[in-house]
Amino acid sequence: MIRVGSGHDTHRLEAGYPLILGGITIPYHRGLAGHSDADAVLHALTDALLGAVGLGDIGDAYPDTDPRWKGADSALFLAETVAKLHALGWRIGNADVTIFAQEPKLGPVKAAIRENLARLLNVDADRVNVKAKTGERVGHIGRAEAIGCHAVVLVERFDDSVSL
Ligand code: MG
């Protein structure tokens, strides 16, 4: 059995925050604002995994009203979700991630993000792909007011003995 999941996230770019995408801190004069560390890549990927196995969304699992998640490292959300999937008999086939950012240029950091996502997903790097798009200078992405991410994952059932 295989299943797909998709996830999307957007966060505002504001002064006074570090820019963290896919767990990698990127030099830039602004960062993403949010309750946790606002890592839109890790949030989209976590949502894709939850979606693939029918576990709702990241807001159900890690509500932004919970003080425990204030300033939280979003790697924790992803790692816990991966562990949950494994416990339910699923493994990750591949993940494809598209980051939407007018600024900064992400070409130089795509490889580092890919390696880090593979580490967090506990898969070989060839099962992870990271793409970067600008917003063509239109809309909230194109005006560099926000950074967004879309993630798609495929998961495979490896243990049918665990009930869904
Ligand atoms: Mg988010």
PDB file of C-alpha atoms and ligand atoms in Angstrom:
ATOM      1  CA  MET A   1       0.000   0.000   0.000  1.00  0.00           C
ATOM      2  CA  ILE A   2       1.218   3.476  -0.815  1.00  0.00           C
ATOM      3  CA  ARG A   3      -0.242   6.884   0.031  1.00  0.00           C
ATOM      4  CA  VAL A   4       0.571  10.480  -0.854  1.00  0.00           C
ATOM      5  CA  GLY A   5       0.321  13.583   1.290  1.00  0.00           C
ATOM      6  CA  SER A   6       0.682  17.274   0.549  1.00  0.00           C
ATOM      7  CA  GLY A   7       1.461  20.174   2.827  1.00  0.00           C
ATOM      8  CA  HIS A   8       1.678  23.923   2.450  1.00  0.00           C
ATOM      9  CA  ASP A   9       2.845  26.700   4.734  1.00  0.00           C
ATOM     10  CA  THR A  10       3.553  30.433   4.583  1.00  0.00           C
ATOM     11  CA  HIS A  11       5.162  32.746   7.129  1.00  0.00           C
ATOM     12  CA  ARG A  12       5.722  36.517   7.154  1.00  0.00           C
ATOM     13  CA  LEU A  13       9.248  37.879   6.674  1.00  0.00           C
ATOM     14  CA  GLU A  14      10.053  40.354   9.450  1.00  0.00           C
ATOM     15  CA  ALA A  15      13.075  42.060  10.924  1.00  0.00           C
ATOM     16  CA  GLY A  16      14.367  40.683  14.210  1.00  0.00           C
ATOM     17  CA  TYR A  17      14.038  36.971  13.396  1.00  0.00           C
ATOM     18  CA  PRO A  18      16.622  34.500  12.062  1.00  0.00           C
ATOM     19  CA  LEU A  19      15.738  32.953   8.692  1.00  0.00           C
ATOM     20  CA  ILE A  20      15.497  29.177   9.153  1.00  0.00           C
ATOM     21  CA  LEU A  21      14.385  26.972   6.254  1.00  0.00           C
ATOM     22  CA  GLY A  22      14.538  23.199   6.402  1.00  0.00           C
ATOM     23  CA  GLY A  23      16.452  23.511   9.660  1.00  0.00           C
ATOM     24  CA  ILE A  24      19.226  25.535   8.013  1.00  0.00           C
ATOM     25  CA  THR A  25      19.912  29.095   9.209  1.00  0.00           C
ATOM     26  CA  ILE A  26      20.355  31.329   6.176  1.00  0.00           C
ATOM     27  CA  PRO A  27      22.148  34.690   6.306  1.00  0.00           C
ATOM     28  CA  TYR A  28      19.550  37.410   5.589  1.00  0.00           C
ATOM     29  CA  HIS A  29      18.496  40.662   7.278  1.00  0.00           C
ATOM     30  CA  ARG A  30      14.989  39.353   8.062  1.00  0.00           C
ATOM     31  CA  GLY A  31      13.468  36.057   9.165  1.00  0.00           C
ATOM     32  CA  LEU A  32      10.143  34.253   9.428  1.00  0.00           C
ATOM     33  CA  ALA A  33       7.753  35.312  12.177  1.00  0.00           C
ATOM     34  CA  GLY A  34       5.643  32.724  13.989  1.00  0.00           C
ATOM     35  CA  HIS A  35       4.896  31.023  17.281  1.00  0.00           C
ATOM     36  CA  SER A  36       7.591  28.364  16.813  1.00  0.00           C
ATOM     37  CA  ASP A  37      10.783  29.005  14.815  1.00  0.00           C
ATOM     38  CA  ALA A  38       8.414  29.503  11.814  1.00  0.00           C
ATOM     39  CA  ASP A  39      10.325  27.076   9.572  1.00  0.00           C
ATOM     40  CA  ALA A  40       7.813  26.932   6.706  1.00  0.00           C
ATOM     41  CA  VAL A  41       9.677  24.033   5.049  1.00  0.00           C
ATOM     42  CA  LEU A  42       9.551  21.777   8.089  1.00  0.00           C
ATOM     43  CA  HIS A  43       5.920  22.749   8.730  1.00  0.00           C
ATOM     44  CA  ALA A  44       4.854  21.928   5.150  1.00  0.00           C
ATOM     45  CA  LEU A  45       6.729  18.627   5.264  1.00  0.00           C
ATOM     46  CA  THR A  46       5.236  17.690   8.638  1.00  0.00           C
ATOM     47  CA  ASP A  47       1.752  18.459   7.306  1.00  0.00           C
ATOM     48  CA  ALA A  48       2.408  16.349   4.193  1.00  0.00           C
ATOM     49  CA  LEU A  49       3.375  13.360   6.349  1.00  0.00           C
ATOM     50  CA  LEU A  50       0.381  13.791   8.666  1.00  0.00           C
ATOM     51  CA  GLY A  51      -1.856  14.111   5.624  1.00  0.00           C
ATOM     52  CA  ALA A  52      -0.519  10.962   3.967  1.00  0.00           C
ATOM     53  CA  VAL A  53      -1.549   8.795   6.904  1.00  0.00           C
ATOM     54  CA  GLY A  54      -4.738  10.640   7.832  1.00  0.00           C
ATOM     55  CA  LEU A  55      -3.508  12.219  11.059  1.00  0.00           C
ATOM     56  CA  GLY A  56      -4.907  15.712  10.524  1.00  0.00           C
ATOM     57  CA  ASP A  57      -2.545  18.675  10.522  1.00  0.00           C
ATOM     58  CA  ILE A  58       0.317  20.271  12.394  1.00  0.00           C
ATOM     59  CA  GLY A  59      -2.083  22.644  14.160  1.00  0.00           C
ATOM     60  CA  ASP A  60      -3.885  19.650  15.712  1.00  0.00           C
ATOM     61  CA  ALA A  61      -0.639  18.079  16.880  1.00  0.00           C
ATOM     62  CA  TYR A  62       1.256  21.244  17.908  1.00  0.00           C
ATOM     63  CA  PRO A  63      -1.243  24.094  18.503  1.00  0.00           C
ATOM     64  CA  ASP A  64       0.204  27.599  18.312  1.00  0.00           C
ATOM     65  CA  THR A  65      -1.716  28.438  21.487  1.00  0.00           C
ATOM     66  CA  ASP A  66       0.471  25.997  23.459  1.00  0.00           C
ATOM     67  CA  PRO A  67       3.321  27.792  25.272  1.00  0.00           C
ATOM     68  CA  ARG A  68       5.454  24.635  24.954  1.00  0.00           C
ATOM     69  CA  TRP A  69       5.910  25.375  21.242  1.00  0.00           C
ATOM     70  CA  LYS A  70       6.856  29.058  21.622  1.00  0.00           C
ATOM     71  CA  GLY A  71      10.137  29.470  19.766  1.00  0.00           C
ATOM     72  CA  ALA A  72      10.290  25.681  19.306  1.00  0.00           C
ATOM     73  CA  ASP A  73      12.758  24.047  16.915  1.00  0.00           C
ATOM     74  CA  SER A  74      10.415  22.688  14.232  1.00  0.00           C
ATOM     75  CA  ALA A  75      12.781  19.751  13.684  1.00  0.00           C
ATOM     76  CA  LEU A  76      11.112  18.346  16.784  1.00  0.00           C
ATOM     77  CA  PHE A  77       7.691  18.392  15.068  1.00  0.00           C
ATOM     78  CA  LEU A  78       9.047  16.628  12.008  1.00  0.00           C
ATOM     79  CA  ALA A  79      11.124  14.062  13.923  1.00  0.00           C
ATOM     80  CA  GLU A  80       8.183  13.176  16.190  1.00  0.00           C
ATOM     81  CA  THR A  81       5.901  12.826  13.168  1.00  0.00           C
ATOM     82  CA  VAL A  82       8.385  10.557  11.375  1.00  0.00           C
ATOM     83  CA  ALA A  83       8.611   8.401  14.523  1.00  0.00           C
ATOM     84  CA  LYS A  84       4.802   8.272  14.728  1.00  0.00           C
ATOM     85  CA  LEU A  85       4.572   7.101  11.101  1.00  0.00           C
ATOM     86  CA  HIS A  86       7.179   4.396  11.675  1.00  0.00           C
ATOM     87  CA  ALA A  87       5.294   3.197  14.752  1.00  0.00           C
ATOM     88  CA  LEU A  88       2.129   2.968  12.627  1.00  0.00           C
ATOM     89  CA  GLY A  89       3.898   0.777  10.033  1.00  0.00           C
ATOM     90  CA  TRP A  90       4.746   3.411   7.396  1.00  0.00           C
ATOM     91  CA  ARG A  91       8.076   4.371   5.838  1.00  0.00           C
ATOM     92  CA  ILE A  92       8.864   7.307   3.601  1.00  0.00           C
ATOM     93  CA  GLY A  93       9.233   6.665  -0.131  1.00  0.00           C
ATOM     94  CA  ASN A  94      10.233  10.173  -1.175  1.00  0.00           C
ATOM     95  CA  ALA A  95       9.640  13.829  -0.463  1.00  0.00           C
ATOM     96  CA  ASP A  96       9.532  16.681  -2.967  1.00  0.00           C
ATOM     97  CA  VAL A  97       9.665  20.197  -1.592  1.00  0.00           C
ATOM     98  CA  THR A  98       9.186  23.535  -3.365  1.00  0.00           C
ATOM     99  CA  ILE A  99      10.167  26.721  -1.547  1.00  0.00           C
ATOM    100  CA  PHE A 100       8.702  30.045  -2.738  1.00  0.00           C
ATOM    101  CA  ALA A 101      10.979  32.971  -1.908  1.00  0.00           C
ATOM    102  CA  GLN A 102      11.735  36.145  -3.821  1.00  0.00           C
ATOM    103  CA  GLU A 103      14.602  36.827  -1.413  1.00  0.00           C
ATOM    104  CA  PRO A 104      17.145  35.651  -0.494  1.00  0.00           C
ATOM    105  CA  LYS A 105      18.455  33.506  -3.349  1.00  0.00           C
ATOM    106  CA  LEU A 106      18.178  29.880  -2.173  1.00  0.00           C
ATOM    107  CA  GLY A 107      20.319  28.223  -4.847  1.00  0.00           C
ATOM    108  CA  PRO A 108      23.404  28.170  -2.606  1.00  0.00           C
ATOM    109  CA  VAL A 109      21.557  26.472   0.301  1.00  0.00           C
ATOM    110  CA  LYS A 110      19.325  23.967  -1.511  1.00  0.00           C
ATOM    111  CA  ALA A 111      21.843  21.132  -1.126  1.00  0.00           C
ATOM    112  CA  ALA A 112      22.269  21.761   2.603  1.00  0.00           C
ATOM    113  CA  ILE A 113      18.479  21.827   3.088  1.00  0.00           C
ATOM    114  CA  ARG A 114      18.138  18.582   1.148  1.00  0.00           C
ATOM    115  CA  GLU A 115      20.789  16.846   3.271  1.00  0.00           C
ATOM    116  CA  ASN A 116      19.169  18.061   6.472  1.00  0.00           C
ATOM    117  CA  LEU A 117      15.665  16.999   5.409  1.00  0.00           C
ATOM    118  CA  ALA A 118      16.996  13.531   4.525  1.00  0.00           C
ATOM    119  CA  ARG A 119      18.615  13.323   7.964  1.00  0.00           C
ATOM    120  CA  LEU A 120      15.380  14.361   9.720  1.00  0.00           C
ATOM    121  CA  LEU A 121      13.298  11.979   7.582  1.00  0.00           C
ATOM    122  CA  ASN A 122      15.862   9.211   8.149  1.00  0.00           C
ATOM    123  CA  VAL A 123      16.146   8.436   4.415  1.00  0.00           C
ATOM    124  CA  ASP A 124      18.924   8.656   1.813  1.00  0.00           C
ATOM    125  CA  ALA A 125      19.301  12.097   0.226  1.00  0.00           C
ATOM    126  CA  ASP A 126      18.257  10.733  -3.187  1.00  0.00           C
ATOM    127  CA  ARG A 127      14.727  10.308  -1.789  1.00  0.00           C
ATOM    128  CA  VAL A 128      14.474  14.040  -1.096  1.00  0.00           C
ATOM    129  CA  ASN A 129      14.285  16.878  -3.607  1.00  0.00           C
ATOM    130  CA  VAL A 130      14.323  20.605  -2.897  1.00  0.00           C
ATOM    131  CA  LYS A 131      13.269  23.189  -5.465  1.00  0.00           C
ATOM    132  CA  ALA A 132      13.285  26.962  -5.135  1.00  0.00           C
ATOM    133  CA  LYS A 133      11.032  29.419  -6.975  1.00  0.00           C
ATOM    134  CA  THR A 134      10.690  33.177  -6.807  1.00  0.00           C
ATOM    135  CA  GLY A 135       7.296  34.877  -6.841  1.00  0.00           C
ATOM    136  CA  GLU A 136       8.072  36.688 -10.096  1.00  0.00           C
ATOM    137  CA  ARG A 137       7.754  39.960  -8.123  1.00  0.00           C
ATOM    138  CA  VAL A 138       3.969  39.652  -7.734  1.00  0.00           C
ATOM    139  CA  GLY A 139       1.857  38.851  -4.673  1.00  0.00           C
ATOM    140  CA  HIS A 140       3.072  38.456  -1.098  1.00  0.00           C
ATOM    141  CA  ILE A 141       5.888  36.119  -2.116  1.00  0.00           C
ATOM    142  CA  GLY A 142       7.026  38.296  -5.012  1.00  0.00           C
ATOM    143  CA  ARG A 143       7.093  41.406  -2.813  1.00  0.00           C
ATOM    144  CA  ALA A 144       9.291  39.466  -0.345  1.00  0.00           C
ATOM    145  CA  GLU A 145       6.698  39.882   2.404  1.00  0.00           C
ATOM    146  CA  ALA A 146       6.568  36.144   3.040  1.00  0.00           C
ATOM    147  CA  ILE A 147       8.165  32.802   2.235  1.00  0.00           C
ATOM    148  CA  GLY A 148       6.045  29.775   1.407  1.00  0.00           C
ATOM    149  CA  CYS A 149       6.629  26.075   0.940  1.00  0.00           C
ATOM    150  CA  HIS A 150       4.762  23.217  -0.678  1.00  0.00           C
ATOM    151  CA  ALA A 151       5.686  19.616   0.112  1.00  0.00           C
ATOM    152  CA  VAL A 152       4.561  16.290  -1.323  1.00  0.00           C
ATOM    153  CA  VAL A 153       5.445  12.941   0.205  1.00  0.00           C
ATOM    154  CA  LEU A 154       4.841   9.322  -0.679  1.00  0.00           C
ATOM    155  CA  VAL A 155       4.693   6.777   2.127  1.00  0.00           C
ATOM    156  CA  GLU A 156       4.729   2.997   1.889  1.00  0.00           C
ATOM    157  CA  ARG A 157       3.264   0.473   4.302  1.00  0.00           C
ATOM    158  CA  PHE A 158       5.928  -1.902   5.604  1.00  0.00           C
ATOM    159  CA  ASP A 159       4.085  -3.397   8.565  1.00  0.00           C
ATOM    160  CA  ASP A 160       0.455  -4.454   8.142  1.00  0.00           C
ATOM    161  CA  SER A 161       0.234  -5.827  11.688  1.00  0.00           C
ATOM    162  CA  VAL A 162      -0.319  -2.319  13.121  1.00  0.00           C
ATOM    163  CA  SER A 163      -3.921  -1.215  12.745  1.00  0.00           C
ATOM    164  CA  LEU A 164      -4.446   2.048  10.851  1.00  0.00           C
TER     165      LEU A 164
HETATM  166 MG    MG B   1       3.887  27.280   9.963  1.00  0.00          MG
END
